[in-house]
Amino acid sequence: MKVRFWGVRGSIASPGPHTVRYGGNTTCIEIRTDNNELIILDAGTGIFPLSQTLLAEMPITANVLITHSHWDHIQGLPFFIPNFIPGNTLRLHGGFDPVSGKGIEQVMSVQLQYSYFPVREEEMKGRIEYVTLSPGEPVQVGSATVTPCLLNHPVVDFGYRIDCNGKSVFFTGDHEPPYNIYDPQDEGYAAYQSLVDEKNRAIVGAIRGVDVLIADTSYTAEEYPAKKGWGHGTFATSIELAQQAGVQVLFCTHHEPTRSDDALESAFAKALSQRGAPQQGLDIRLAREGDTYEF
Ligand SMILES: [Zn+2]
Ligand SMILES: [Zn+2]
């Protein structure tokens, strides 16, 4: 299996001289199975440069898995160039939105409203298919099995586990580990804590044993208290998740948009020095636009 990062930035695209090493595009990750089937995790602005490379291998079938409907994870979809060329297929997978009562087709139709984008879906020459997924129910995508797992974010967010030929990768999308909203002296604390423990156990179980975990690592431990409840993880929570699930390689991603390359590297170094007894064999890396990892 091969992983390539096309967008590693959270919230908003952040190009410029201070982000040139790690990249400014928002979330998009290309996965290739051993049979070279194409799976794309999220469609942030990084999907635009990815789509330009796909022109060399048309006709293509792109299996896009959307973690959730926040802009930084979908805003590249209208600019996915193969959509404009006959013979290509975009198969868009994602969850049901309980707020709108609509399936994953919503993330495309909202963006293609005529006030916001000049080309209507009916005018696109490629084929676009929609597959609305349910948590915990695996689907077959070519030779890979994809299992969506409900994570913790202000909107429905699916983490995706992809298993293929004995290899596996899990991507969280945006995720803040569930925590107790009560104080320990409050009446509801104990009951809520067992709910939190159960949720965290289910999440660790869904990730258990993967070769590669790509996790939302937006904040430092120092920044987190002011951002609690926004739905994002920290270096410490991502490392803990990787250790609990026994993964081989952790990629920290969804970098905070104001963080420069130098600040990102020093925040990462600090987080590594602050962690407790490091788990034997866990390889922890910063996701960087353009990097490829094969396993
Ligand atoms: Zn995000
Ligand atoms: Zn989000």
PDB file of C-alpha atoms and ligand atoms in Angstrom:
ATOM      1  CA  MET A   1       0.000   0.000   0.000  1.00  0.00           C
ATOM      2  CA  LYS A   2       1.179   3.516  -0.699  1.00  0.00           C
ATOM      3  CA  VAL A   3       0.225   6.778   1.035  1.00  0.00           C
ATOM      4  CA  ARG A   4       0.914  10.210  -0.421  1.00  0.00           C
ATOM      5  CA  PHE A   5       0.104  13.483   1.312  1.00  0.00           C
ATOM      6  CA  TRP A   6      -1.374  16.239  -0.876  1.00  0.00           C
ATOM      7  CA  GLY A   7      -2.755  18.447   1.913  1.00  0.00           C
ATOM      8  CA  VAL A   8      -1.791  18.392   5.584  1.00  0.00           C
ATOM      9  CA  ARG A   9      -3.090  21.758   6.789  1.00  0.00           C
ATOM     10  CA  GLY A  10      -6.173  22.158   8.987  1.00  0.00           C
ATOM     11  CA  SER A  11      -9.053  24.630   8.739  1.00  0.00           C
ATOM     12  CA  ILE A  12      -7.871  26.912   5.917  1.00  0.00           C
ATOM     13  CA  ALA A  13      -5.289  26.776   3.156  1.00  0.00           C
ATOM     14  CA  SER A  14      -2.119  28.531   4.298  1.00  0.00           C
ATOM     15  CA  PRO A  15       0.341  29.029   1.456  1.00  0.00           C
ATOM     16  CA  GLY A  16       3.349  31.293   1.867  1.00  0.00           C
ATOM     17  CA  PRO A  17       7.033  31.421   2.744  1.00  0.00           C
ATOM     18  CA  HIS A  18       6.468  30.162   6.301  1.00  0.00           C
ATOM     19  CA  THR A  19       4.650  26.964   5.285  1.00  0.00           C
ATOM     20  CA  VAL A  20       6.569  26.059   2.165  1.00  0.00           C
ATOM     21  CA  ARG A  21       8.278  22.977   3.655  1.00  0.00           C
ATOM     22  CA  TYR A  22       5.216  21.230   5.119  1.00  0.00           C
ATOM     23  CA  GLY A  23       2.718  22.717   2.681  1.00  0.00           C
ATOM     24  CA  GLY A  24      -0.350  24.941   2.849  1.00  0.00           C
ATOM     25  CA  ASN A  25      -3.038  22.818   1.200  1.00  0.00           C
ATOM     26  CA  THR A  26      -5.910  21.469   3.279  1.00  0.00           C
ATOM     27  CA  THR A  27      -6.536  17.803   3.874  1.00  0.00           C
ATOM     28  CA  CYS A  28      -6.121  15.334   1.033  1.00  0.00           C
ATOM     29  CA  ILE A  29      -4.347  11.972   1.103  1.00  0.00           C
ATOM     30  CA  GLU A  30      -3.853   9.600  -1.815  1.00  0.00           C
ATOM     31  CA  ILE A  31      -3.859   5.873  -1.109  1.00  0.00           C
ATOM     32  CA  ARG A  32      -2.870   3.276  -3.693  1.00  0.00           C
ATOM     33  CA  THR A  33      -3.625  -0.367  -3.088  1.00  0.00           C
ATOM     34  CA  ASP A  34      -1.171  -3.021  -4.288  1.00  0.00           C
ATOM     35  CA  ASN A  35      -3.383  -3.256  -7.425  1.00  0.00           C
ATOM     36  CA  ASN A  36      -2.953   0.501  -7.945  1.00  0.00           C
ATOM     37  CA  GLU A  37      -6.596   1.225  -7.140  1.00  0.00           C
ATOM     38  CA  LEU A  38      -7.050   4.881  -6.213  1.00  0.00           C
ATOM     39  CA  ILE A  39      -8.554   5.881  -2.868  1.00  0.00           C
ATOM     40  CA  ILE A  40      -8.547   9.544  -1.869  1.00  0.00           C
ATOM     41  CA  LEU A  41      -9.079  10.530   1.755  1.00  0.00           C
ATOM     42  CA  ASP A  42     -10.822  13.901   1.906  1.00  0.00           C
ATOM     43  CA  ALA A  43     -11.037  16.553  -0.775  1.00  0.00           C
ATOM     44  CA  GLY A  44      -9.432  19.661   0.667  1.00  0.00           C
ATOM     45  CA  THR A  45      -7.469  21.977  -1.619  1.00  0.00           C
ATOM     46  CA  GLY A  46      -4.769  19.288  -1.925  1.00  0.00           C
ATOM     47  CA  ILE A  47      -7.034  17.330  -4.271  1.00  0.00           C
ATOM     48  CA  PHE A  48      -6.467  19.955  -6.975  1.00  0.00           C
ATOM     49  CA  PRO A  49      -2.738  19.271  -7.494  1.00  0.00           C
ATOM     50  CA  LEU A  50      -3.464  15.529  -7.093  1.00  0.00           C
ATOM     51  CA  SER A  51      -6.106  15.704  -9.824  1.00  0.00           C
ATOM     52  CA  GLN A  52      -3.600  17.263 -12.245  1.00  0.00           C
ATOM     53  CA  THR A  53      -1.315  14.222 -11.914  1.00  0.00           C
ATOM     54  CA  LEU A  54      -4.275  11.901 -12.644  1.00  0.00           C
ATOM     55  CA  LEU A  55      -4.637  13.304 -16.160  1.00  0.00           C
ATOM     56  CA  ALA A  56      -1.717  11.079 -17.142  1.00  0.00           C
ATOM     57  CA  GLU A  57      -3.611   7.872 -16.318  1.00  0.00           C
ATOM     58  CA  MET A  58      -7.129   8.515 -17.600  1.00  0.00           C
ATOM     59  CA  PRO A  59      -9.696   7.055 -17.662  1.00  0.00           C
ATOM     60  CA  ILE A  60      -9.673   6.846 -13.864  1.00  0.00           C
ATOM     61  CA  THR A  61     -11.994   5.709 -11.102  1.00  0.00           C
ATOM     62  CA  ALA A  62     -11.385   7.794  -7.998  1.00  0.00           C
ATOM     63  CA  ASN A  63     -12.837   6.436  -4.767  1.00  0.00           C
ATOM     64  CA  VAL A  64     -13.053   9.485  -2.528  1.00  0.00           C
ATOM     65  CA  LEU A  65     -13.798   8.979   1.178  1.00  0.00           C
ATOM     66  CA  ILE A  66     -15.051  12.121   2.898  1.00  0.00           C
ATOM     67  CA  THR A  67     -14.522  12.184   6.684  1.00  0.00           C
ATOM     68  CA  HIS A  68     -16.921  15.092   7.249  1.00  0.00           C
ATOM     69  CA  SER A  69     -18.437  18.126   5.605  1.00  0.00           C
ATOM     70  CA  HIS A  70     -16.291  20.978   6.961  1.00  0.00           C
ATOM     71  CA  TRP A  71     -14.888  23.140   4.150  1.00  0.00           C
ATOM     72  CA  ASP A  72     -11.254  22.227   4.641  1.00  0.00           C
ATOM     73  CA  HIS A  73     -12.155  18.602   3.828  1.00  0.00           C
ATOM     74  CA  ILE A  74     -14.402  19.159   0.776  1.00  0.00           C
ATOM     75  CA  GLN A  75     -13.528  22.462  -0.872  1.00  0.00           C
ATOM     76  CA  GLY A  76     -11.378  20.939  -3.609  1.00  0.00           C
ATOM     77  CA  LEU A  77     -14.191  18.710  -4.946  1.00  0.00           C
ATOM     78  CA  PRO A  78     -15.500  21.117  -7.620  1.00  0.00           C
ATOM     79  CA  PHE A  79     -11.918  21.473  -8.902  1.00  0.00           C
ATOM     80  CA  PHE A  80     -11.288  17.742  -9.302  1.00  0.00           C
ATOM     81  CA  ILE A  81     -10.350  17.984 -12.978  1.00  0.00           C
ATOM     82  CA  PRO A  82     -11.274  14.405 -14.039  1.00  0.00           C
ATOM     83  CA  ASN A  83     -14.936  15.366 -13.334  1.00  0.00           C
ATOM     84  CA  PHE A  84     -14.834  17.502 -16.468  1.00  0.00           C
ATOM     85  CA  ILE A  85     -13.585  14.775 -18.802  1.00  0.00           C
ATOM     86  CA  PRO A  86     -15.739  11.938 -20.180  1.00  0.00           C
ATOM     87  CA  GLY A  87     -14.763   8.405 -19.212  1.00  0.00           C
ATOM     88  CA  ASN A  88     -13.710   9.190 -15.639  1.00  0.00           C
ATOM     89  CA  THR A  89     -15.651   8.169 -12.546  1.00  0.00           C
ATOM     90  CA  LEU A  90     -15.693   9.893  -9.171  1.00  0.00           C
ATOM     91  CA  ARG A  91     -17.231   7.661  -6.514  1.00  0.00           C
ATOM     92  CA  LEU A  92     -17.866   9.793  -3.455  1.00  0.00           C
ATOM     93  CA  HIS A  93     -18.302   8.020  -0.106  1.00  0.00           C
ATOM     94  CA  GLY A  94     -19.311   9.552   3.202  1.00  0.00           C
ATOM     95  CA  GLY A  95     -21.810   9.702   6.019  1.00  0.00           C
ATOM     96  CA  PHE A  96     -25.436  10.722   6.337  1.00  0.00           C
ATOM     97  CA  ASP A  97     -25.895  14.269   7.645  1.00  0.00           C
ATOM     98  CA  PRO A  98     -28.537  14.238  10.407  1.00  0.00           C
ATOM     99  CA  VAL A  99     -28.796  18.061  10.322  1.00  0.00           C
ATOM    100  CA  SER A 100     -29.851  18.324   6.667  1.00  0.00           C
ATOM    101  CA  GLY A 101     -31.270  14.800   6.429  1.00  0.00           C
ATOM    102  CA  LYS A 102     -29.190  14.269   3.291  1.00  0.00           C
ATOM    103  CA  GLY A 103     -26.569  11.790   2.178  1.00  0.00           C
ATOM    104  CA  ILE A 104     -23.048  12.483   0.946  1.00  0.00           C
ATOM    105  CA  GLU A 105     -24.333  13.993  -2.359  1.00  0.00           C
ATOM    106  CA  GLN A 106     -24.952  17.110  -0.273  1.00  0.00           C
ATOM    107  CA  VAL A 107     -21.229  18.046  -0.077  1.00  0.00           C
ATOM    108  CA  MET A 108     -21.128  18.350  -3.850  1.00  0.00           C
ATOM    109  CA  SER A 109     -24.535  19.937  -4.454  1.00  0.00           C
ATOM    110  CA  VAL A 110     -23.999  22.643  -1.828  1.00  0.00           C
ATOM    111  CA  GLN A 111     -20.737  23.709  -3.447  1.00  0.00           C
ATOM    112  CA  LEU A 112     -22.120  23.606  -6.988  1.00  0.00           C
ATOM    113  CA  GLN A 113     -24.920  26.053  -6.299  1.00  0.00           C
ATOM    114  CA  TYR A 114     -24.812  28.510  -9.149  1.00  0.00           C
ATOM    115  CA  SER A 115     -24.016  31.460  -6.865  1.00  0.00           C
ATOM    116  CA  TYR A 116     -20.778  29.813  -5.791  1.00  0.00           C
ATOM    117  CA  PHE A 117     -19.512  27.834  -8.796  1.00  0.00           C
ATOM    118  CA  PRO A 118     -19.991  28.409 -12.529  1.00  0.00           C
ATOM    119  CA  VAL A 119     -20.357  24.786 -13.680  1.00  0.00           C
ATOM    120  CA  ARG A 120     -23.436  22.757 -12.818  1.00  0.00           C
ATOM    121  CA  GLU A 121     -23.153  19.078 -11.925  1.00  0.00           C
ATOM    122  CA  GLU A 122     -25.246  18.178 -15.000  1.00  0.00           C
ATOM    123  CA  GLU A 123     -22.613  19.871 -17.157  1.00  0.00           C
ATOM    124  CA  MET A 124     -19.756  17.810 -15.802  1.00  0.00           C
ATOM    125  CA  LYS A 125     -18.744  15.185 -18.334  1.00  0.00           C
ATOM    126  CA  GLY A 126     -17.315  12.636 -15.891  1.00  0.00           C
ATOM    127  CA  ARG A 127     -19.533  10.217 -14.003  1.00  0.00           C
ATOM    128  CA  ILE A 128     -20.208  11.065 -10.354  1.00  0.00           C
ATOM    129  CA  GLU A 129     -21.620   8.421  -8.013  1.00  0.00           C
ATOM    130  CA  TYR A 130     -22.554   8.741  -4.352  1.00  0.00           C
ATOM    131  CA  VAL A 131     -22.252   6.075  -1.690  1.00  0.00           C
ATOM    132  CA  THR A 132     -23.622   7.014   1.732  1.00  0.00           C
ATOM    133  CA  LEU A 133     -21.998   4.918   4.464  1.00  0.00           C
ATOM    134  CA  SER A 134     -23.040   3.796   7.938  1.00  0.00           C
ATOM    135  CA  PRO A 135     -20.602   3.600  10.865  1.00  0.00           C
ATOM    136  CA  GLY A 136     -19.135   0.162  11.515  1.00  0.00           C
ATOM    137  CA  GLU A 137     -20.419  -1.242   8.216  1.00  0.00           C
ATOM    138  CA  PRO A 138     -17.511  -2.148   5.935  1.00  0.00           C
ATOM    139  CA  VAL A 139     -17.667  -1.654   2.162  1.00  0.00           C
ATOM    140  CA  GLN A 140     -15.479  -3.132  -0.519  1.00  0.00           C
ATOM    141  CA  VAL A 141     -13.549  -0.620  -2.624  1.00  0.00           C
ATOM    142  CA  GLY A 142     -11.718  -2.647  -5.251  1.00  0.00           C
ATOM    143  CA  SER A 143      -9.423  -4.994  -3.366  1.00  0.00           C
ATOM    144  CA  ALA A 144      -9.621  -2.922  -0.157  1.00  0.00           C
ATOM    145  CA  THR A 145     -12.087  -3.170   2.709  1.00  0.00           C
ATOM    146  CA  VAL A 146     -13.061   0.244   4.047  1.00  0.00           C
ATOM    147  CA  THR A 147     -14.638   0.498   7.501  1.00  0.00           C
ATOM    148  CA  PRO A 148     -16.050   3.839   8.683  1.00  0.00           C
ATOM    149  CA  CYS A 149     -15.812   4.547  12.401  1.00  0.00           C
ATOM    150  CA  LEU A 150     -17.692   7.353  14.128  1.00  0.00           C
ATOM    151  CA  LEU A 151     -15.226   9.726  15.810  1.00  0.00           C
ATOM    152  CA  ASN A 152     -15.688  12.848  17.928  1.00  0.00           C
ATOM    153  CA  HIS A 153     -16.135  16.222  16.167  1.00  0.00           C
ATOM    154  CA  PRO A 154     -18.860  18.921  16.115  1.00  0.00           C
ATOM    155  CA  VAL A 155     -20.380  17.280  13.000  1.00  0.00           C
ATOM    156  CA  VAL A 156     -20.543  13.589  12.093  1.00  0.00           C
ATOM    157  CA  ASP A 157     -16.954  12.573  11.319  1.00  0.00           C
ATOM    158  CA  PHE A 158     -15.958   9.161  10.034  1.00  0.00           C
ATOM    159  CA  GLY A 159     -12.486   7.849  10.581  1.00  0.00           C
ATOM    160  CA  TYR A 160     -11.656   5.305   7.889  1.00  0.00           C
ATOM    161  CA  ARG A 161      -9.819   2.047   8.276  1.00  0.00           C
ATOM    162  CA  ILE A 162      -8.548   0.618   5.007  1.00  0.00           C
ATOM    163  CA  ASP A 163      -7.433  -3.025   4.959  1.00  0.00           C
ATOM    164  CA  CYS A 164      -5.873  -4.602   1.902  1.00  0.00           C
ATOM    165  CA  ASN A 165      -3.666  -7.691   1.474  1.00  0.00           C
ATOM    166  CA  GLY A 166      -2.817  -7.806   5.167  1.00  0.00           C
ATOM    167  CA  LYS A 167      -1.810  -4.114   5.306  1.00  0.00           C
ATOM    168  CA  SER A 168      -3.871  -1.383   6.936  1.00  0.00           C
ATOM    169  CA  VAL A 169      -4.125   2.360   7.401  1.00  0.00           C
ATOM    170  CA  PHE A 170      -6.497   4.454   9.518  1.00  0.00           C
ATOM    171  CA  PHE A 171      -7.246   8.129   8.966  1.00  0.00           C
ATOM    172  CA  THR A 172      -9.114  10.058  11.661  1.00  0.00           C
ATOM    173  CA  GLY A 173     -10.249  13.102   9.720  1.00  0.00           C
ATOM    174  CA  ASP A 174     -10.907  15.599  12.527  1.00  0.00           C
ATOM    175  CA  HIS A 175     -11.070  14.078  15.984  1.00  0.00           C
ATOM    176  CA  GLU A 176     -10.922  15.159  19.599  1.00  0.00           C
ATOM    177  CA  PRO A 177     -10.809  12.264  22.039  1.00  0.00           C
ATOM    178  CA  PRO A 178     -14.115  12.217  23.956  1.00  0.00           C
ATOM    179  CA  TYR A 179     -13.768  13.640  27.480  1.00  0.00           C
ATOM    180  CA  ASN A 180     -15.974  14.066  30.523  1.00  0.00           C
ATOM    181  CA  ILE A 181     -17.930  17.346  30.448  1.00  0.00           C
ATOM    182  CA  TYR A 182     -18.691  17.129  34.194  1.00  0.00           C
ATOM    183  CA  ASP A 183     -16.451  17.940  37.152  1.00  0.00           C
ATOM    184  CA  PRO A 184     -15.568  14.936  39.320  1.00  0.00           C
ATOM    185  CA  GLN A 185     -17.775  16.247  42.143  1.00  0.00           C
ATOM    186  CA  ASP A 186     -20.849  16.562  39.840  1.00  0.00           C
ATOM    187  CA  GLU A 187     -23.660  14.034  40.079  1.00  0.00           C
ATOM    188  CA  GLY A 188     -23.470  12.987  36.432  1.00  0.00           C
ATOM    189  CA  TYR A 189     -19.703  12.470  36.389  1.00  0.00           C
ATOM    190  CA  ALA A 190     -19.476   8.706  36.927  1.00  0.00           C
ATOM    191  CA  ALA A 191     -22.239   7.806  34.445  1.00  0.00           C
ATOM    192  CA  TYR A 192     -20.773  10.112  31.796  1.00  0.00           C
ATOM    193  CA  GLN A 193     -17.287   8.759  32.400  1.00  0.00           C
ATOM    194  CA  SER A 194     -18.389   5.213  31.606  1.00  0.00           C
ATOM    195  CA  LEU A 195     -19.863   6.519  28.341  1.00  0.00           C
ATOM    196  CA  VAL A 196     -16.582   8.287  27.526  1.00  0.00           C
ATOM    197  CA  ASP A 197     -14.579   5.156  28.362  1.00  0.00           C
ATOM    198  CA  GLU A 198     -16.840   3.056  26.153  1.00  0.00           C
ATOM    199  CA  LYS A 199     -16.479   5.478  23.208  1.00  0.00           C
ATOM    200  CA  ASN A 200     -12.712   5.620  23.565  1.00  0.00           C
ATOM    201  CA  ARG A 201     -12.504   1.825  23.779  1.00  0.00           C
ATOM    202  CA  ALA A 202     -14.541   1.513  20.562  1.00  0.00           C
ATOM    203  CA  ILE A 203     -12.273   4.004  18.760  1.00  0.00           C
ATOM    204  CA  VAL A 204      -9.066   2.300  19.914  1.00  0.00           C
ATOM    205  CA  GLY A 205     -10.615  -1.035  18.877  1.00  0.00           C
ATOM    206  CA  ALA A 206     -11.341   0.257  15.377  1.00  0.00           C
ATOM    207  CA  ILE A 207      -7.721   1.416  14.967  1.00  0.00           C
ATOM    208  CA  ARG A 208      -6.083  -1.549  16.695  1.00  0.00           C
ATOM    209  CA  GLY A 209      -3.048  -2.984  14.977  1.00  0.00           C
ATOM    210  CA  VAL A 210      -2.985  -0.829  11.839  1.00  0.00           C
ATOM    211  CA  ASP A 211       0.364  -0.294  10.174  1.00  0.00           C
ATOM    212  CA  VAL A 212      -0.223   3.435   9.690  1.00  0.00           C
ATOM    213  CA  LEU A 213      -2.343   5.892  11.676  1.00  0.00           C
ATOM    214  CA  ILE A 214      -2.851   9.390  10.250  1.00  0.00           C
ATOM    215  CA  ALA A 215      -4.282  11.513  13.052  1.00  0.00           C
ATOM    216  CA  ASP A 216      -5.644  15.014  13.646  1.00  0.00           C
ATOM    217  CA  THR A 217      -2.865  16.701  15.627  1.00  0.00           C
ATOM    218  CA  SER A 218      -3.919  20.328  15.472  1.00  0.00           C
ATOM    219  CA  TYR A 219      -2.744  21.628  18.827  1.00  0.00           C
ATOM    220  CA  THR A 220      -0.010  21.560  21.400  1.00  0.00           C
ATOM    221  CA  ALA A 221      -0.816  20.626  24.974  1.00  0.00           C
ATOM    222  CA  GLU A 222      -0.411  24.318  25.894  1.00  0.00           C
ATOM    223  CA  GLU A 223      -2.898  25.501  23.233  1.00  0.00           C
ATOM    224  CA  TYR A 224      -5.503  22.839  23.932  1.00  0.00           C
ATOM    225  CA  PRO A 225      -7.348  24.276  26.976  1.00  0.00           C
ATOM    226  CA  ALA A 226      -8.458  27.348  24.957  1.00  0.00           C
ATOM    227  CA  LYS A 227      -9.644  25.103  22.090  1.00  0.00           C
ATOM    228  CA  LYS A 228     -11.304  22.333  24.086  1.00  0.00           C
ATOM    229  CA  GLY A 229     -14.550  21.218  22.454  1.00  0.00           C
ATOM    230  CA  TRP A 230     -13.546  22.416  18.962  1.00  0.00           C
ATOM    231  CA  GLY A 231     -13.087  18.822  17.911  1.00  0.00           C
ATOM    232  CA  HIS A 232      -9.336  18.461  17.411  1.00  0.00           C
ATOM    233  CA  GLY A 233      -6.536  16.446  18.900  1.00  0.00           C
ATOM    234  CA  THR A 234      -3.082  17.327  20.208  1.00  0.00           C
ATOM    235  CA  PHE A 235       0.360  15.789  19.817  1.00  0.00           C
ATOM    236  CA  ALA A 236      -0.161  14.098  23.184  1.00  0.00           C
ATOM    237  CA  THR A 237      -3.596  12.650  22.331  1.00  0.00           C
ATOM    238  CA  SER A 238      -2.440  11.370  18.934  1.00  0.00           C
ATOM    239  CA  ILE A 239       0.631   9.694  20.440  1.00  0.00           C
ATOM    240  CA  GLU A 240      -1.503   8.142  23.183  1.00  0.00           C
ATOM    241  CA  LEU A 241      -4.031   6.874  20.627  1.00  0.00           C
ATOM    242  CA  ALA A 242      -1.245   5.335  18.539  1.00  0.00           C
ATOM    243  CA  GLN A 243       0.244   3.635  21.602  1.00  0.00           C
ATOM    244  CA  GLN A 244      -3.089   2.307  22.848  1.00  0.00           C
ATOM    245  CA  ALA A 245      -3.954   0.920  19.418  1.00  0.00           C
ATOM    246  CA  GLY A 246      -0.488  -0.577  18.915  1.00  0.00           C
ATOM    247  CA  VAL A 247       0.172   1.021  15.518  1.00  0.00           C
ATOM    248  CA  GLN A 248       3.535   0.967  13.730  1.00  0.00           C
ATOM    249  CA  VAL A 249       3.699   4.469  12.284  1.00  0.00           C
ATOM    250  CA  LEU A 250       1.876   7.627  13.350  1.00  0.00           C
ATOM    251  CA  PHE A 251       1.618  10.596  10.994  1.00  0.00           C
ATOM    252  CA  CYS A 252       0.590  13.812  12.748  1.00  0.00           C
ATOM    253  CA  THR A 253      -1.487  15.989  10.412  1.00  0.00           C
ATOM    254  CA  HIS A 254      -4.112  18.785  10.196  1.00  0.00           C
ATOM    255  CA  HIS A 255      -1.405  21.253  11.161  1.00  0.00           C
ATOM    256  CA  GLU A 256      -2.676  24.469  12.703  1.00  0.00           C
ATOM    257  CA  PRO A 257      -2.892  27.039   9.863  1.00  0.00           C
ATOM    258  CA  THR A 258      -0.937  29.798  11.630  1.00  0.00           C
ATOM    259  CA  ARG A 259       1.933  27.477  12.553  1.00  0.00           C
ATOM    260  CA  SER A 260       5.093  28.099  10.539  1.00  0.00           C
ATOM    261  CA  ASP A 261       7.362  25.246   9.472  1.00  0.00           C
ATOM    262  CA  ASP A 262       9.888  26.132  12.169  1.00  0.00           C
ATOM    263  CA  ALA A 263       7.183  26.389  14.847  1.00  0.00           C
ATOM    264  CA  LEU A 264       5.722  23.062  13.718  1.00  0.00           C
ATOM    265  CA  GLU A 265       9.076  21.325  14.018  1.00  0.00           C
ATOM    266  CA  SER A 266       9.762  22.760  17.449  1.00  0.00           C
ATOM    267  CA  ALA A 267       6.242  21.909  18.705  1.00  0.00           C
ATOM    268  CA  PHE A 268       6.786  18.362  17.434  1.00  0.00           C
ATOM    269  CA  ALA A 269      10.214  18.054  19.069  1.00  0.00           C
ATOM    270  CA  LYS A 270       8.817  19.346  22.362  1.00  0.00           C
ATOM    271  CA  ALA A 271       5.897  16.913  22.257  1.00  0.00           C
ATOM    272  CA  LEU A 272       8.268  14.000  21.662  1.00  0.00           C
ATOM    273  CA  SER A 273      10.457  15.032  24.580  1.00  0.00           C
ATOM    274  CA  GLN A 274       7.426  15.406  26.869  1.00  0.00           C
ATOM    275  CA  ARG A 275       5.878  12.014  26.246  1.00  0.00           C
ATOM    276  CA  GLY A 276       6.221   9.279  28.829  1.00  0.00           C
ATOM    277  CA  ALA A 277       7.976   5.984  28.278  1.00  0.00           C
ATOM    278  CA  PRO A 278       8.042   5.702  24.485  1.00  0.00           C
ATOM    279  CA  GLN A 279       6.487   2.567  23.060  1.00  0.00           C
ATOM    280  CA  GLN A 280       9.035   0.287  21.474  1.00  0.00           C
ATOM    281  CA  GLY A 281       8.896   0.453  17.706  1.00  0.00           C
ATOM    282  CA  LEU A 282       6.396   3.314  17.318  1.00  0.00           C
ATOM    283  CA  ASP A 283       7.603   5.598  14.548  1.00  0.00           C
ATOM    284  CA  ILE A 284       6.145   9.138  14.886  1.00  0.00           C
ATOM    285  CA  ARG A 285       6.327  11.604  11.997  1.00  0.00           C
ATOM    286  CA  LEU A 286       4.975  14.938  10.848  1.00  0.00           C
ATOM    287  CA  ALA A 287       2.854  14.617   7.703  1.00  0.00           C
ATOM    288  CA  ARG A 288       4.394  16.742   4.956  1.00  0.00           C
ATOM    289  CA  GLU A 289       2.825  17.699   1.631  1.00  0.00           C
ATOM    290  CA  GLY A 290       4.410  15.687  -1.182  1.00  0.00           C
ATOM    291  CA  ASP A 291       5.758  12.909   1.040  1.00  0.00           C
ATOM    292  CA  THR A 292       5.089   9.298   0.132  1.00  0.00           C
ATOM    293  CA  TYR A 293       5.135   6.316   2.477  1.00  0.00           C
ATOM    294  CA  GLU A 294       5.048   2.766   1.167  1.00  0.00           C
ATOM    295  CA  PHE A 295       4.478  -0.292   3.339  1.00  0.00           C
TER     296      PHE A 295
HETATM  297 ZN    ZN B   1     -10.547  20.057   9.484  1.00  0.00          ZN
HETATM  298 ZN    ZN B   2     -13.764  19.625  10.938  1.00  0.00          ZN
END
